[in-house]
Coordinates of N, CA and C in Angstrom, one line a residue:
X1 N 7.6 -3.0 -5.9 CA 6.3 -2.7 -5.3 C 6.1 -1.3 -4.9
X2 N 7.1 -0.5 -4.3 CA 6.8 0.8 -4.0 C 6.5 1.4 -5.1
X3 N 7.5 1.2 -6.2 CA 7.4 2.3 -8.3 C 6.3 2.3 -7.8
X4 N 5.4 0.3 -7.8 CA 4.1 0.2 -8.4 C 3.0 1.3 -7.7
X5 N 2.9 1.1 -6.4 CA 2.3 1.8 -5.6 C 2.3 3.4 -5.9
X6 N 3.1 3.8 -6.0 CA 3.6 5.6 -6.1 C 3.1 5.5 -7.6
X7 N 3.2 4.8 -8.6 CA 2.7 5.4 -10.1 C 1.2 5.1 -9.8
X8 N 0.7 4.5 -9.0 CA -0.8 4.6 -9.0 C -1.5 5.7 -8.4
X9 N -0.6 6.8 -7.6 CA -1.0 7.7 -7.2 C -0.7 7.7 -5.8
X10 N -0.1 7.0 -5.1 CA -0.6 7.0 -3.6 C 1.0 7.5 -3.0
X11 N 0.9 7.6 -1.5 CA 2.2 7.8 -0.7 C 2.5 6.4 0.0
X12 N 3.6 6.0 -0.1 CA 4.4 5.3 0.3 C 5.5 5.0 1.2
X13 N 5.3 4.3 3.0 CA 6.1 4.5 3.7 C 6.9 3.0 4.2
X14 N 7.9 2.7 4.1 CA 8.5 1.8 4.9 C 8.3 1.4 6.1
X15 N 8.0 0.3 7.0 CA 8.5 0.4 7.6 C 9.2 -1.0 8.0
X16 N 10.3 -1.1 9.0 CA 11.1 -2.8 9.2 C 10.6 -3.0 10.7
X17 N 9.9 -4.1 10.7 CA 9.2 -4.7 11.9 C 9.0 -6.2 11.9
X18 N 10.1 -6.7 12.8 CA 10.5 -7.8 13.3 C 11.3 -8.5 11.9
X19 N 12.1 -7.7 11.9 CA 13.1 -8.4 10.6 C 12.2 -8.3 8.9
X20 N 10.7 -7.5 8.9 CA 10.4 -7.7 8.0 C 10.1 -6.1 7.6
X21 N 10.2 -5.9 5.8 CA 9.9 -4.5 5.5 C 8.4 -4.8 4.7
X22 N 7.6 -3.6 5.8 CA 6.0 -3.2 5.4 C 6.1 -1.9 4.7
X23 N 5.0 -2.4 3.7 CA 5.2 -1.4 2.5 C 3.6 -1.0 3.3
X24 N 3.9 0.5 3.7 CA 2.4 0.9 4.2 C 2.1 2.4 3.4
X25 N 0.9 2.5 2.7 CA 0.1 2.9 2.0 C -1.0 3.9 2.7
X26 N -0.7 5.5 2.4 CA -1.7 6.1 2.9 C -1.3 7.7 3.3
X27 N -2.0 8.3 4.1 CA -3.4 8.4 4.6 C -4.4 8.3 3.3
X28 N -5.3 7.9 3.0 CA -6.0 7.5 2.1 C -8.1 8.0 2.5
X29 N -8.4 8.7 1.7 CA -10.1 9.0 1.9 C -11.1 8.2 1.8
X30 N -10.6 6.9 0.5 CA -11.4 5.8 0.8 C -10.5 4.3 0.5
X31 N -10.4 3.6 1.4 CA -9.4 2.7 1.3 C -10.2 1.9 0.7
X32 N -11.1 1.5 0.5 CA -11.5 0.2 -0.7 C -11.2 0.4 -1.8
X33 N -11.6 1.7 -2.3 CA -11.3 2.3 -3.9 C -9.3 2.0 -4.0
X34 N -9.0 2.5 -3.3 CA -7.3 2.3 -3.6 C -7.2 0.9 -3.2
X35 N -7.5 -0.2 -2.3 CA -7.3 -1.4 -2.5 C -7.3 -2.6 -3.8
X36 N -8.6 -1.6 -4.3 CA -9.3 -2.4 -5.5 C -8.2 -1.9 -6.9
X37 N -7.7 -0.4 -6.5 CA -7.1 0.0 -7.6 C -5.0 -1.2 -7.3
X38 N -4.8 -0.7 -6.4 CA -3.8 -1.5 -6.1 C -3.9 -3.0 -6.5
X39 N -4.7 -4.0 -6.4 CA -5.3 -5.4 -7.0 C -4.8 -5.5 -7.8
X40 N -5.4 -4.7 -8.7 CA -5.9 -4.0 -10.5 C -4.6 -4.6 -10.9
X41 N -3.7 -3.8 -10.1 CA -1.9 -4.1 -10.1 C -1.3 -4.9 -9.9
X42 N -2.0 -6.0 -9.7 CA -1.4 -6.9 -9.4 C -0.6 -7.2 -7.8
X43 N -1.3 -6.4 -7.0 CA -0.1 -6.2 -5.7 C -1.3 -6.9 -4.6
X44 N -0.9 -7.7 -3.6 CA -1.2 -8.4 -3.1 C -2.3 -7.3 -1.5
X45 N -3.1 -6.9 -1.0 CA -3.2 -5.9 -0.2 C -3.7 -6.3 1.5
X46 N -3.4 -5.8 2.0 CA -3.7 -6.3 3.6 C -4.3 -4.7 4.0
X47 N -5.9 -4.7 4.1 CA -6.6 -3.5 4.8 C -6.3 -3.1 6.4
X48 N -5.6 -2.6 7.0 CA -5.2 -2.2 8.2 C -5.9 -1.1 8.4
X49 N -7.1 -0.8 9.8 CA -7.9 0.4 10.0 C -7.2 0.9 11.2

């Protein structure tokens, strides 16, 4: 998931919260356009403001 994320263009941070690892994505200018592009990818997305 991260390759996928980072070959799409974006930054990519870990983090482990409550036993689980969050793949968080960003700072980003317009987060719908990269949501829609991440999809595209087949990658599952949760918008966090």
């Amino acid at each position: 998931m991260v390759d996928t994320v980072r070959q799409a263009g974006y930054s990519v941070v870990l983090v482990e919260e409550g036993g689980l690892v969050k793949v968080r994505v960003g700072p980003l200018d317009d987060a719908s356009s990269a949501a829609a592009a991440l999809r595209a990818r087949g990658l599952e997305v949760l918008e966090v403001r």
